Every structure is written in structure tokens, then in C-alpha cells.
Amino acid sequence: SIIMIGANGQIGTELAAALRKKFGTENVVTSDIRQPQVFAEGEIFETINVLDQDALVALFEKYKPTQVYLLAAMLSATGEQYPMKAWDLNMTGLLNVLNLCVEHKVQKVFWPSSIAVFGPNSPKENTDQYCVMDPNTMYGISKLAGERLIEYYNGKYKLDIRSIRYPGIISWKAQPGGGTTDYAVHIFYEALKNNRYECFLSENTGLPMLYMDDAIEGTLQLMDAPKESLSIRSSYNITGISFTPKDLALEIKKILPNFVITYSDNDPRQAIADSWPSSIEDSTARNDWGWQPRFDLAKLTQDMIENLKTK
Ligand code: VAH
């Protein structure tokens, strides 16, 4: 069976659905710290705190997983409000799962990293797979430490754990929680509800972003790639499109002409966004496992508005 830990978040919600479609609902066990509002007929869910080692041991013994997806984490903005909780959840949670995966000889493991591993002295444009990485958020520090750990577990214990440095992810099915890139999701909800949005990042804050459909397809592609083709055992750079709040607002106005964006100017998330690259270089992922995004800014804007209208 496949176990996903942290299945109720923005990525987990859709990755769980994709795994159920690919492997069969009866073969996917989802878990999170709280029950989801709804889950459909036949779906298996376990309420698990990734910091509760006894519960994790019982989960692995009950389901004998062949694959494990660890999505439980605290994101950048919330992590700056509760840095010790972020460190504990992101690092102890990862170590708990890594050790159980080794013990249970789990065949394949997935763990998400982030562009948050880059910092103020990393290259700002077309940031490489390898470069100076001086993250200055607890979330970014935990993701960089996590990358070092997964490469270590791959080398020392031959654990086949694979990872992607996700940019900001845009989706409509499940809301993001506590991120810095979340403005690019909130803006669509506000535009449709009030025809206006007060953006917590400045108009020229360029960030690398990715539409969820591309993120999910890329994740499954990485997990299906032959082990021998993977030259990176820390975490792969990938990106969809880079844009600023101004670019996104202009794109939304093409569909909602009365939409108005305003900018607040003292949000703590500005400093986090300013420490991250504005664009990412992802040729290694393209060469190693065929990474190829499909959604550009126009297409994702149309898709978000169409789907949120009905939602
Ligand atoms: C965040 N959405 O904003 C996450 C992600 C690259 C951004 O790590 O913290």
C-alpha cells in the first residue's frame, strides 16, 4: 500500500487523489493530524500526528507500505510565527518517517522541498540546481537540512527517497496554509467575491510559480523515473512560470475587467519573498526525467477562474 502523511493540505489533497487514481483507492492510506471534512466511499484515512512515533510505528506495521509520501510540514509565514514548532514538525517529523522507511524497507519515498531553500545570497534569476543557499526562514532552513538528510539516507541506507523544490503552487481545490506565495491563490477568491484584492506583497515581487496540475504530473513523473536516471538525490529544481502580483492582476483583468488590486506595505511576508529567487533554472529535471510544465500565466488564470466560479 501507499501511505501519505499530511494528506489534507494544498498539495496532499490533490496528490492523494492522483495516487488513488493511479494505484486504486483501496491501496492508498491517507493520514493527517485531523480528519478531512469529507472523504468519499472506500477511502482509507487515519488520524496521525507525525510527531507521535508510536502511532507512526503502528501505521507502518498495519499497512506495510511500499511507498510513503510525507507532506506534513509548517510553511514559511506560519513558521516565522512559531519557529520552534516549525523546526520540530519539519525535522523530527522527517526523521521519524525516514527511520521507519529504512526499517520497513519501503521501496520509494517522496518528500517536498521548496524554493525556500535559497536565500538572500543565492542567485536571484534562473537560480541553479547547485548554488549558494543561505535560507533565512526557519521553514527554508528546515527544508535545506531536510535535503541534506534525504541525500544522506539515500547514500548510507540506499533509501530511494525523491524530492522536488516546489515553487509557489496555485490551485483551486484546497487552500494553501501559511505560505508566502499564497497571495497568488487568495487573489482569485477575492477577485470573484469582491472584484478587489489587497495584496500583501509589493507589485514588483517576482516569484517562481507552478500550477497544481503541472506539479502533480511532475511529481508522478519523478516517482516513475528509473532510479538510474536520477542525477540529483537532494531535491530537483522545477518551475512553471515566474510573475509579479502586477502581472497576475493584469491577467485577471482580461477576464474580470473591473478587478482592482491594492497593496499593503508592511506585511512580514515581503521580507520572506524578497529572500527567494524570482526565477528558477530547471534543466536538470527536464533532462533526467522529462519535466515539462504545460500551464502558462494566461492558461492558469483562465483555469482558476473557471473552476472557482463553479466552486
Ligand atoms: C510557502 N507555498 O509559501 C510555500 C512554498 C515556495 C513557497 O514553500 O511557504
Coordinates of C-alpha atoms and ligand atoms in Angstrom, one line a residue:
S1 CA 0.0 0.0 0.0
I2 CA 0.9 3.7 -0.3
I3 CA 0.8 5.8 2.8
M4 CA 0.5 9.6 2.6
I5 CA 1.3 11.6 5.8
G6 CA -0.1 15.1 5.6
A7 CA -2.9 14.4 3.1
N8 CA -5.2 17.3 3.9
G9 CA -3.0 20.2 2.7
Q10 CA -2.9 22.1 -0.6
I11 CA -0.6 19.5 -2.3
G12 CA -1.6 16.4 -0.3
T13 CA -5.3 16.8 -1.2
E14 CA -4.6 16.6 -4.9
L15 CA -1.6 14.2 -4.8
A16 CA -3.7 11.8 -2.8
A17 CA -6.4 11.9 -5.4
A18 CA -3.8 11.3 -8.2
L19 CA -2.3 8.3 -6.3
R20 CA -5.8 6.8 -5.7
K21 CA -6.5 7.1 -9.4
K22 CA -3.1 5.6 -10.3
F23 CA -2.9 2.8 -7.8
G24 CA -6.5 2.2 -6.7
T25 CA -8.4 3.8 -3.8
E26 CA -8.0 0.6 -1.7
N27 CA -4.2 0.8 -2.0
V28 CA -3.8 4.4 -0.7
V29 CA -3.9 5.2 3.0
T30 CA -4.1 8.9 3.7
S31 CA -3.4 10.4 7.1
D32 CA -3.3 13.9 8.7
I33 CA -3.5 15.4 12.2
R34 CA -7.2 15.9 11.8
Q35 CA -10.0 14.2 9.9
P36 CA -10.8 15.8 6.5
Q37 CA -14.2 17.4 6.2
V38 CA -15.3 14.9 3.7
F39 CA -13.9 11.8 2.2
A40 CA -15.5 9.5 -0.3
E41 CA -16.7 6.0 -0.2
G42 CA -13.9 3.5 0.2
E43 CA -11.2 6.0 1.0
I44 CA -8.9 4.9 3.9
F45 CA -8.0 7.7 6.4
E46 CA -6.0 7.5 9.7
T47 CA -5.7 10.4 12.1
I48 CA -2.0 10.6 12.8
N49 CA 0.4 13.2 14.3
V50 CA 3.7 12.7 12.5
L51 CA 5.4 13.5 15.8
D52 CA 3.7 10.6 17.6
Q53 CA 6.3 7.8 17.0
D54 CA 4.1 5.0 18.5
A55 CA 1.2 6.0 16.2
L56 CA 3.6 6.0 13.2
V57 CA 5.1 2.6 14.1
A58 CA 1.5 1.2 14.3
L59 CA 0.6 2.8 11.0
F60 CA 3.6 1.2 9.2
E61 CA 3.0 -2.2 10.8
K62 CA -0.7 -2.1 10.0
Y63 CA -0.2 -1.2 6.3
K64 CA 3.3 -2.4 5.4
P65 CA 3.8 0.4 2.9
T66 CA 5.7 0.0 -0.4
Q67 CA 5.7 3.8 -0.9
V68 CA 5.5 6.7 1.5
Y69 CA 4.7 10.4 0.7
L70 CA 5.5 12.8 3.5
L71 CA 3.7 16.1 3.0
A72 CA 3.2 17.2 6.7
A73 CA 5.0 20.5 7.3
M74 CA 4.6 24.1 8.6
L75 CA 5.1 26.6 5.8
S76 CA 7.2 29.8 5.6
A77 CA 4.9 32.5 7.1
T78 CA 3.5 30.4 10.0
G79 CA 7.0 29.1 10.5
E80 CA 8.2 32.6 11.3
Q81 CA 5.5 33.0 13.9
Y82 CA 6.3 29.6 15.6
P83 CA 9.9 28.8 14.6
M84 CA 10.5 26.0 17.1
K85 CA 7.2 24.3 16.1
A86 CA 8.2 24.6 12.5
W87 CA 11.6 23.1 13.2
D88 CA 10.1 20.2 15.3
L89 CA 7.4 19.3 12.9
N90 CA 9.5 19.7 9.7
M91 CA 12.7 18.0 11.0
T92 CA 11.6 15.5 13.7
G93 CA 8.6 14.5 11.5
L94 CA 11.0 13.9 8.6
L95 CA 13.5 11.9 10.8
N96 CA 10.7 9.8 12.3
V97 CA 9.5 8.8 8.8
L98 CA 13.0 8.3 7.3
N99 CA 13.9 5.8 10.1
L100 CA 10.7 3.9 9.7
C101 CA 11.1 3.8 5.9
V102 CA 14.6 2.3 6.3
E103 CA 13.4 -0.2 8.9
H104 CA 10.4 -1.3 6.8
K105 CA 12.4 -1.3 3.6
V106 CA 10.0 1.0 1.9
Q107 CA 10.7 0.9 -1.9
K108 CA 10.1 4.6 -2.7
V109 CA 9.6 7.8 -0.6
F110 CA 8.6 11.3 -1.6
W111 CA 9.3 14.4 0.4
P112 CA 8.7 18.0 -0.9
S113 CA 11.4 20.7 -0.7
S114 CA 10.9 24.3 -1.8
I115 CA 12.5 27.3 -3.4
A116 CA 12.6 28.5 0.2
V117 CA 16.0 26.6 0.5
F118 CA 17.5 29.6 -1.4
G119 CA 18.4 32.8 0.4
P120 CA 19.5 36.4 0.1
N121 CA 22.9 35.4 -1.4
S122 CA 21.6 32.8 -3.9
P123 CA 21.4 34.0 -7.5
K124 CA 18.1 35.9 -8.0
E125 CA 17.4 35.0 -11.6
N126 CA 17.5 31.5 -13.2
T127 CA 18.7 30.0 -9.9
D128 CA 20.7 26.9 -10.5
Q129 CA 20.3 23.4 -9.1
Y130 CA 23.6 24.0 -7.2
C131 CA 24.5 27.4 -5.8
V132 CA 24.9 29.4 -2.6
M133 CA 22.0 28.5 -0.3
D134 CA 21.6 30.7 2.8
P135 CA 17.9 30.5 3.7
N136 CA 16.9 32.9 6.4
T137 CA 13.4 31.5 7.4
M138 CA 13.0 28.6 9.8
Y139 CA 11.0 26.8 7.0
G140 CA 13.8 27.3 4.5
I141 CA 16.4 26.2 7.0
S142 CA 14.4 23.0 7.8
K143 CA 13.9 22.3 4.1
L144 CA 17.7 22.7 3.4
A145 CA 18.5 20.5 6.3
G146 CA 15.9 18.0 5.1
E147 CA 17.5 17.9 1.7
R148 CA 20.9 17.1 3.3
L149 CA 19.2 14.3 5.3
I150 CA 17.4 12.7 2.4
E151 CA 20.6 12.6 0.4
Y152 CA 22.4 11.1 3.4
Y153 CA 19.7 8.4 3.9
N154 CA 19.9 7.6 0.2
G155 CA 23.7 7.2 0.3
K156 CA 24.0 5.5 3.7
Y157 CA 20.9 3.3 3.7
K158 CA 20.1 3.2 0.0
L159 CA 16.6 4.6 0.7
D160 CA 15.1 5.6 -2.6
I161 CA 13.7 9.0 -1.5
R162 CA 12.9 11.6 -4.2
S163 CA 12.2 15.3 -3.9
I164 CA 11.2 18.4 -5.7
R165 CA 11.8 22.0 -4.8
Y166 CA 8.3 23.3 -5.4
P167 CA 7.8 26.9 -6.3
G168 CA 4.6 28.7 -5.1
I169 CA 1.8 26.4 -6.1
I170 CA -1.5 27.7 -7.5
S171 CA -4.7 25.6 -7.2
W172 CA -8.4 25.8 -6.5
K173 CA -9.3 22.5 -4.9
A174 CA -7.7 23.0 -1.5
Q175 CA -6.5 26.3 0.0
P176 CA -2.8 26.7 0.9
G177 CA -2.0 27.3 4.6
G178 CA 0.5 29.8 5.9
G179 CA 2.7 30.3 2.9
T180 CA 4.2 33.5 1.4
T181 CA 3.1 32.6 -2.2
D182 CA -0.5 32.2 -1.1
Y183 CA -1.4 35.7 -2.4
A184 CA -1.5 34.1 -5.9
V185 CA -4.4 31.9 -4.7
H186 CA -6.2 34.3 -2.4
I187 CA -6.3 36.9 -5.2
F188 CA -8.7 34.7 -7.3
Y189 CA -11.1 34.1 -4.4
E190 CA -11.2 37.8 -3.6
A191 CA -11.5 38.8 -7.3
L192 CA -14.5 36.6 -7.8
K193 CA -16.1 37.6 -4.5
N194 CA -15.4 41.4 -4.3
N195 CA -13.7 42.3 -7.6
R196 CA -10.8 43.6 -5.5
Y197 CA -7.8 42.3 -3.5
E198 CA -5.3 43.9 -1.2
C199 CA -2.0 42.1 -1.9
F200 CA 0.4 41.5 0.9
L201 CA 3.4 41.5 -1.5
S202 CA 4.5 44.6 -3.5
E203 CA 3.5 44.8 -7.1
N204 CA 7.0 44.0 -8.5
T205 CA 7.7 41.0 -6.3
G206 CA 8.6 38.4 -8.9
L207 CA 8.3 34.7 -7.7
P208 CA 8.5 31.3 -9.4
M209 CA 5.1 29.7 -9.5
L210 CA 3.6 26.4 -10.7
Y211 CA 0.0 25.3 -11.5
M212 CA -1.1 22.3 -9.4
D213 CA -1.9 20.1 -12.5
D214 CA 1.8 20.5 -13.6
A215 CA 3.0 19.9 -10.0
I216 CA 1.1 16.7 -9.7
E217 CA 2.1 15.4 -13.1
G218 CA 5.7 16.3 -12.5
T219 CA 5.7 14.5 -9.1
L220 CA 4.3 11.3 -10.6
Q221 CA 6.8 11.5 -13.4
L222 CA 9.7 11.8 -11.0
M223 CA 8.4 8.9 -8.9
D224 CA 8.1 6.7 -12.1
A225 CA 11.5 7.6 -13.4
P226 CA 14.1 4.7 -13.3
K227 CA 16.4 5.2 -10.3
E228 CA 19.5 5.2 -12.6
S229 CA 18.3 8.3 -14.4
L230 CA 18.3 10.5 -11.3
S231 CA 21.4 12.5 -11.0
I232 CA 20.0 14.6 -8.1
R233 CA 19.4 12.9 -4.7
S234 CA 18.8 16.1 -2.8
S235 CA 15.9 17.8 -4.5
Y236 CA 15.1 18.9 -8.1
N237 CA 14.5 22.5 -9.2
I238 CA 11.4 22.8 -11.2
T239 CA 9.3 25.8 -12.2
G240 CA 6.2 26.7 -14.2
I241 CA 6.1 30.5 -14.7
S242 CA 7.6 33.5 -12.9
F243 CA 5.4 36.5 -12.4
T244 CA 4.7 39.5 -10.2
P245 CA 1.4 40.5 -8.5
K246 CA 1.1 43.2 -11.1
D247 CA 1.4 40.6 -14.0
L248 CA -1.2 38.4 -12.3
A249 CA -3.6 41.3 -11.7
L250 CA -3.3 42.3 -15.4
E251 CA -4.1 38.8 -16.5
I252 CA -7.1 38.6 -14.2
K253 CA -8.4 41.9 -15.6
K254 CA -8.5 40.4 -19.1
I255 CA -11.4 38.2 -17.7
L256 CA -12.7 40.4 -14.9
P257 CA -12.3 43.9 -16.3
N258 CA -13.5 45.6 -13.1
F259 CA -11.0 43.9 -10.8
V260 CA -8.9 46.3 -8.7
I261 CA -5.7 45.4 -6.9
T262 CA -4.3 47.4 -4.0
Y263 CA -1.1 46.8 -2.0
S264 CA -0.4 46.8 1.8
D265 CA 3.1 47.8 2.6
N266 CA 4.3 46.3 5.8
D267 CA 3.5 42.7 5.7
P268 CA 6.2 40.4 7.2
R269 CA 5.9 38.1 4.2
Q270 CA 7.5 40.7 2.0
A271 CA 10.9 40.1 3.5
I272 CA 10.5 36.3 3.1
A273 CA 9.5 36.8 -0.6
D274 CA 12.5 39.1 -1.1
S275 CA 14.9 36.4 0.1
W276 CA 13.8 34.0 -2.6
P277 CA 14.7 33.8 -6.3
S278 CA 12.4 35.4 -8.8
S279 CA 13.0 32.6 -11.4
I280 CA 14.4 29.1 -11.4
E281 CA 16.6 27.1 -13.8
D282 CA 15.2 23.5 -14.2
S283 CA 17.1 21.9 -17.0
T284 CA 18.3 19.0 -14.8
A285 CA 14.8 17.9 -14.1
R286 CA 13.9 18.2 -17.8
N287 CA 17.0 16.1 -18.8
D288 CA 16.7 13.5 -16.0
W289 CA 13.0 12.7 -16.0
G290 CA 11.3 14.7 -18.7
W291 CA 9.9 17.6 -16.7
Q292 CA 7.7 19.9 -18.9
P293 CA 5.1 22.3 -17.5
R294 CA 2.0 23.0 -19.6
F295 CA 0.3 25.9 -17.8
D296 CA 1.4 29.5 -18.6
L297 CA 0.0 32.6 -16.8
A298 CA -2.9 33.0 -19.2
K299 CA -3.9 29.4 -19.1
L300 CA -3.7 29.1 -15.3
T301 CA -5.7 32.3 -14.8
Q302 CA -8.5 31.0 -17.1
D303 CA -8.5 27.6 -15.4
M304 CA -8.6 29.1 -11.8
I305 CA -11.4 31.5 -12.6
E306 CA -13.5 28.9 -14.5
N307 CA -13.2 26.3 -11.6
L308 CA -13.6 28.8 -8.8
K309 CA -16.7 30.2 -10.3
T310 CA -18.4 26.8 -10.1
K311 CA -16.8 26.1 -6.7
Ligands
VAH1 C1 5.3 28.9 1.1 N1 3.9 27.9 -0.6 O1 4.9 30.0 0.6 C2 5.1 27.7 0.2 C3 6.3 27.4 -0.7 C4 7.9 28.4 -2.3 C5 6.7 28.6 -1.4 O2 7.3 26.8 0.1 O3 5.9 28.8 2.1

